[in-house]
Coordinates of C-alpha atoms (C1' of nucleotides) in Angstrom, one line a residue:
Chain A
X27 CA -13.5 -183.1 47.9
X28 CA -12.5 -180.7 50.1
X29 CA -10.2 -179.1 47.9
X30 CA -13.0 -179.3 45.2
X31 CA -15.4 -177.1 47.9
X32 CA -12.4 -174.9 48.1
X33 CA -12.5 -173.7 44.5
X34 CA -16.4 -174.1 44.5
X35 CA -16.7 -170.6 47.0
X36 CA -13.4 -169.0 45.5
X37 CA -14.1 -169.6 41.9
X38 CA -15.8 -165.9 41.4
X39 CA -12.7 -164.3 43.3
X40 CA -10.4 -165.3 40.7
X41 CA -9.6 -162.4 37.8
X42 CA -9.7 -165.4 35.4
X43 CA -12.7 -167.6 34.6
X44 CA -12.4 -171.5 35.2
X45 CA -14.8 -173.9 35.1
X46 CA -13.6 -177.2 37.5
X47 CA -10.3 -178.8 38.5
X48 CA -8.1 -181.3 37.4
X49 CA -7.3 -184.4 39.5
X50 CA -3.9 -185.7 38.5
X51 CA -1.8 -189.0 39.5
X52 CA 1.6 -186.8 40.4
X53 CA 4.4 -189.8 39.1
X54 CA 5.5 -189.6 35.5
X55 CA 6.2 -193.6 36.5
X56 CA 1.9 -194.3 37.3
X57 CA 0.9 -192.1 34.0
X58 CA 3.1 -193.8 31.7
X59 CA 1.9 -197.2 33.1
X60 CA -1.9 -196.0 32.9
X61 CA -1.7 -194.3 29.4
X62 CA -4.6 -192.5 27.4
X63 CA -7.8 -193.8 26.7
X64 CA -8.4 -192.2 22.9
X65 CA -9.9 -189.0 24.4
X66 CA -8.0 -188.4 27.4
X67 CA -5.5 -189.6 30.2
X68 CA -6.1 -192.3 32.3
X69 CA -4.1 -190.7 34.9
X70 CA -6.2 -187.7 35.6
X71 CA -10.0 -186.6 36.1
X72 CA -11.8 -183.5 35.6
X73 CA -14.2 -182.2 38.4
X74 CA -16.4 -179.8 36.7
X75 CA -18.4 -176.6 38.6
X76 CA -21.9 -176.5 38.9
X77 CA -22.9 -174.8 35.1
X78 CA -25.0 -171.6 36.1
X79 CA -29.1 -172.2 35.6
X80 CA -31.5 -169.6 34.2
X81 CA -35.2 -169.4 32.9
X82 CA -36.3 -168.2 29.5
X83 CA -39.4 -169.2 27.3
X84 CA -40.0 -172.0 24.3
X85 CA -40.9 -170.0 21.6
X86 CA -41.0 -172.3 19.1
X87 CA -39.4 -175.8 18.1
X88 CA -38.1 -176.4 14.6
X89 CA -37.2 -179.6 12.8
X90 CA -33.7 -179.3 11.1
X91 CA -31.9 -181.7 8.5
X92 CA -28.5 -183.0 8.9
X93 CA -26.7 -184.2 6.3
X94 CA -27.1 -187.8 7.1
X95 CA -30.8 -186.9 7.2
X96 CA -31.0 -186.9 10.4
X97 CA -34.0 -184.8 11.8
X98 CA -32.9 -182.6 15.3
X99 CA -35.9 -180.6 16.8
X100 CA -34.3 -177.1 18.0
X101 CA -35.8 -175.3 20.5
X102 CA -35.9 -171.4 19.9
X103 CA -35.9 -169.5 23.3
X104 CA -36.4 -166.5 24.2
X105 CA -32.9 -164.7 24.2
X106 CA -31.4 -164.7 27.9
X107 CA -27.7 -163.9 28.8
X108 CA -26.0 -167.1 30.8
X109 CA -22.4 -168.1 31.6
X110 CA -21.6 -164.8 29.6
X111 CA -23.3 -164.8 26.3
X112 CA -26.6 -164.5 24.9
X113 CA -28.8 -168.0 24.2
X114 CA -31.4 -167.9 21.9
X115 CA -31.5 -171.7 20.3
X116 CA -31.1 -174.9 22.2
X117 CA -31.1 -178.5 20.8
X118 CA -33.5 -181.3 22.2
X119 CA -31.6 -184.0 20.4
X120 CA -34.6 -186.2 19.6
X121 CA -38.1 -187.1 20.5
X122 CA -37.1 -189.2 23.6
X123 CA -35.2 -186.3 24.7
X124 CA -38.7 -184.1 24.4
X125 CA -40.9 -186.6 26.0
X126 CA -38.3 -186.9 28.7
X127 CA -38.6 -183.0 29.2
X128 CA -42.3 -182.7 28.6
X129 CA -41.6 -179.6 27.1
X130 CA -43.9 -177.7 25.2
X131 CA -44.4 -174.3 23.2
X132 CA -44.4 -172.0 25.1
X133 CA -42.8 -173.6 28.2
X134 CA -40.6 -172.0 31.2
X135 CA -38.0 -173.8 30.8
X136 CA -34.2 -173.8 33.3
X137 CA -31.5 -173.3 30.7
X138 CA -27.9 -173.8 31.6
X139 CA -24.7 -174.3 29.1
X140 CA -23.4 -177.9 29.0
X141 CA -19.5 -177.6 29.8
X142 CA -20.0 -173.5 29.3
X143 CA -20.1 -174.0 26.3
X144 CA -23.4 -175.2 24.6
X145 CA -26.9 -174.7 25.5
X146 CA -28.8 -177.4 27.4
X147 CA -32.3 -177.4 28.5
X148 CA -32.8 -179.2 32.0
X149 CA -36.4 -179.0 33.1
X150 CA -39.3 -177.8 32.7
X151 CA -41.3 -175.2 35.4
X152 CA -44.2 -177.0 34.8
X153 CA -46.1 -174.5 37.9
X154 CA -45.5 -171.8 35.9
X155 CA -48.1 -173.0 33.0
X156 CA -51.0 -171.3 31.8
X157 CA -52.9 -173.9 29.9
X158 CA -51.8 -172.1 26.4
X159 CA -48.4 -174.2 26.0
X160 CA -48.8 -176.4 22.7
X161 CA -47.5 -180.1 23.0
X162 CA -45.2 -180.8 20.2
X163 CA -45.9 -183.4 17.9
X164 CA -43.4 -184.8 15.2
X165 CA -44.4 -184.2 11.7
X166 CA -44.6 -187.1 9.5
X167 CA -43.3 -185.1 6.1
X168 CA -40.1 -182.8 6.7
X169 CA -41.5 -179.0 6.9
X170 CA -38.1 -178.0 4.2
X171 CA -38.6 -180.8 1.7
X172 CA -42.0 -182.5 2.2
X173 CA -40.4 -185.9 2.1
X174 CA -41.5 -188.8 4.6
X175 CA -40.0 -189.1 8.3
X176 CA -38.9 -192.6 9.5
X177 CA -37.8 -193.7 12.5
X178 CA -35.6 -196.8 12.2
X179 CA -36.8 -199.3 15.2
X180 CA -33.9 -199.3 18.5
X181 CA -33.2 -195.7 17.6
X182 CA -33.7 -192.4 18.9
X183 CA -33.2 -190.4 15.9
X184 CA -35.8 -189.8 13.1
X185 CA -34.5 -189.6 9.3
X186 CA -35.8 -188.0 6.6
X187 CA -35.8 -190.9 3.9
X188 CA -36.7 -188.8 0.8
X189 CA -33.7 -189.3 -1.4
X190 CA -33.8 -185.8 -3.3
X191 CA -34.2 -183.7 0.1
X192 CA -33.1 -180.4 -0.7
X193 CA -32.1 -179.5 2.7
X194 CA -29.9 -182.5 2.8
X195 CA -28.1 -182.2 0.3
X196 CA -27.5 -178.6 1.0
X197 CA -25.6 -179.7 4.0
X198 CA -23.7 -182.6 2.2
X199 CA -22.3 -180.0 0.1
X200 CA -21.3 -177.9 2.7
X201 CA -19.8 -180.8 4.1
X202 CA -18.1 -181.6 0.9
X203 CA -16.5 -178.5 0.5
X204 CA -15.3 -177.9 4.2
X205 CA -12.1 -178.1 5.8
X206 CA -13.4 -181.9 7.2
X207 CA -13.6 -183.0 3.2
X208 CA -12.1 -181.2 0.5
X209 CA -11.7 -178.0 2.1
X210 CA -12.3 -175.6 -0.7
X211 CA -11.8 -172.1 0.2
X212 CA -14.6 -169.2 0.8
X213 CA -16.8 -171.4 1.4
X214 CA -19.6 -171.0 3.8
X215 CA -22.9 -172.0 4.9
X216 CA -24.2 -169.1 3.7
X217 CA -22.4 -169.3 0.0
X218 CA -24.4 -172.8 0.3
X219 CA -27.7 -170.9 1.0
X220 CA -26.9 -168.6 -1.4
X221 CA -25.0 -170.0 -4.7
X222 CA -26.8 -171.0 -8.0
X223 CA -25.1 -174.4 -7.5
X224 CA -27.5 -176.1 -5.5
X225 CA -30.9 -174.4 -6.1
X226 CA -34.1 -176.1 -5.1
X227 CA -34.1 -177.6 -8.7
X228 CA -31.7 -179.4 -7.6
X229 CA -33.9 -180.7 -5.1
X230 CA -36.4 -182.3 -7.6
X231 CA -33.4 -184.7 -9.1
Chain B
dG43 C1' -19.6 -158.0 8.0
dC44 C1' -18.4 -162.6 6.9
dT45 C1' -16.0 -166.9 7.7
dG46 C1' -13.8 -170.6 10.1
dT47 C1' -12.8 -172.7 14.3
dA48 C1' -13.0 -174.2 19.0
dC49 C1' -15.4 -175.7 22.7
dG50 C1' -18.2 -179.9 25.3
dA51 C1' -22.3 -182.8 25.7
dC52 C1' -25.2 -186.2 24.0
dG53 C1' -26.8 -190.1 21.0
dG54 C1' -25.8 -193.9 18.0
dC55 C1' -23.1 -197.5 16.2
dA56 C1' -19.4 -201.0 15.8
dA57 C1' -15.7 -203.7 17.5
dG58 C1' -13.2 -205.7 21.0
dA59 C1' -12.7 -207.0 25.9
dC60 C1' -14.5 -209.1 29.7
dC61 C1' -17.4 -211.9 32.7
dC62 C1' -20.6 -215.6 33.8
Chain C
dG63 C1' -21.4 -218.9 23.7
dG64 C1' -24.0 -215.2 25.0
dG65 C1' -24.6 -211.0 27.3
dT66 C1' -22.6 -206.7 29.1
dC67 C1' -19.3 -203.2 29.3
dT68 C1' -15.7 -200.3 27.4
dT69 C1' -13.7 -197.8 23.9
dG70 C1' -13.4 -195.2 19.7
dC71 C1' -15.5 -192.7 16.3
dC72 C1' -18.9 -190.0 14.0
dG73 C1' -22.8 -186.7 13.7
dT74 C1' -25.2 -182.9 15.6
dC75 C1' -25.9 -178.9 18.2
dG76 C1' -25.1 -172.9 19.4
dT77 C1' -22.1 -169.2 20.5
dA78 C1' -18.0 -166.4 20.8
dC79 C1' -14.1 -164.7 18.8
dA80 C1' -10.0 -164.2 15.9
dG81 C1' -8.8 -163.3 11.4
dC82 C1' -9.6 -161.6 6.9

DNA sequence: GCTGTACGACGGCAAGACCC
DNA sequence: GGGTCTTGCCGTCGTACAGC
């Protein structure tokens, strides 16, 4: 741990950027005997820096469609630079998540980014609020294809059960085409949004 | 300017291991 | 045998950046 502290105040000192240290059994002998797990070693742990916090505003949250039909509110902020880039859009994974939060339109939220990498709200400043924040409430119909919402009981996720959802299959044929499936070349999310090949008539069945 | 990729966290599920 | 835990995998998310 003290080592850990070490880094901690001579982390910003450093003319390259890291974000934690590695904690690794020294004998090839150990390692071999402890193996992997499917991610990582077993042999070695990762102690991970503080992420750096900052405040911005919920200016809206947006329902989008995965291609399993799974529904993800998205929070869209109010951009704000943190750990180096610019965030504008966070995910709230689900309506436990949201509840959890309390967060509302129109919010002050603390923003930090999960690993450095990806954009996690972690509370709400719920001192800061002027009375005007709007409480989000789950749609029953999906805003993009008007089809019912269902929430199958013992999970967190909501689903959008309509079986010609336009914005559904719009992403299984992204999905279809990309490197993961049959990785057909040039093709894009916004080819998807854009080509004849899956217009909203489509949609309709 | 567009596209694909990498990155890490979280949630959910299934299967197997483990414990009482 | 039943409950709990661990592991592995998949799906989803946003941004930066290299390559074209």
């Amino acid at each position: 741990m003290k080592y850990y502290q070490e880094w901690v105040s001579k982390k910003d000192k450093e003319q390259y950027g890291i974000d934690g240290i590695v904690i690794k059994i020294d004998s090839r002998a150990v390692q071999e005997a402890l193996g992997y797990t499917g991610k990582s070693p077993r042999f070695g742990v990762a102690y991970k820096f503080p992420a750096e916090q900052v405040t911005t505003v919920v200016e809206d949250i947006v329902l989008q469609v995965g291609r399993t039909g799974v529904l993800t509110p998205v929070a869209h902020l109010r951009p704000v630079l943190v750990a180096g880039s610019v965030v504008s859009r966070a995910t709230l994974h689900n309506e436990d998540e949201i509840n959890r939060l309390d967060v509302r339109v129109g919010d002050t939220v603390v923003l930090q980014k999960a690993g450095d990498v990806i954009p996690d709200i972690v509370s709400v400043i719920k001192d800061l609020r002027t009375g005007k924040e709007k409480p989000y409430v789950f749609p029953k119909n999906v805003p993009d294809c008007g089809g019912p919402i269902e929430r199958i009981p013992g999970q967190a996720a909501y689903r959008c059960v309509n079986k010609n959802s336009f914005a559904q299959k719009r992403r299984k044929f992204y999905h279809f085409v990309s490197k993961h499936a049959f990785d057909i070349e040039e093709s894009s999310i916004t080819l998807c949004q854009n080509t004849r090949l899956i217009s909203k008539k489509w949609g309709q069945g």
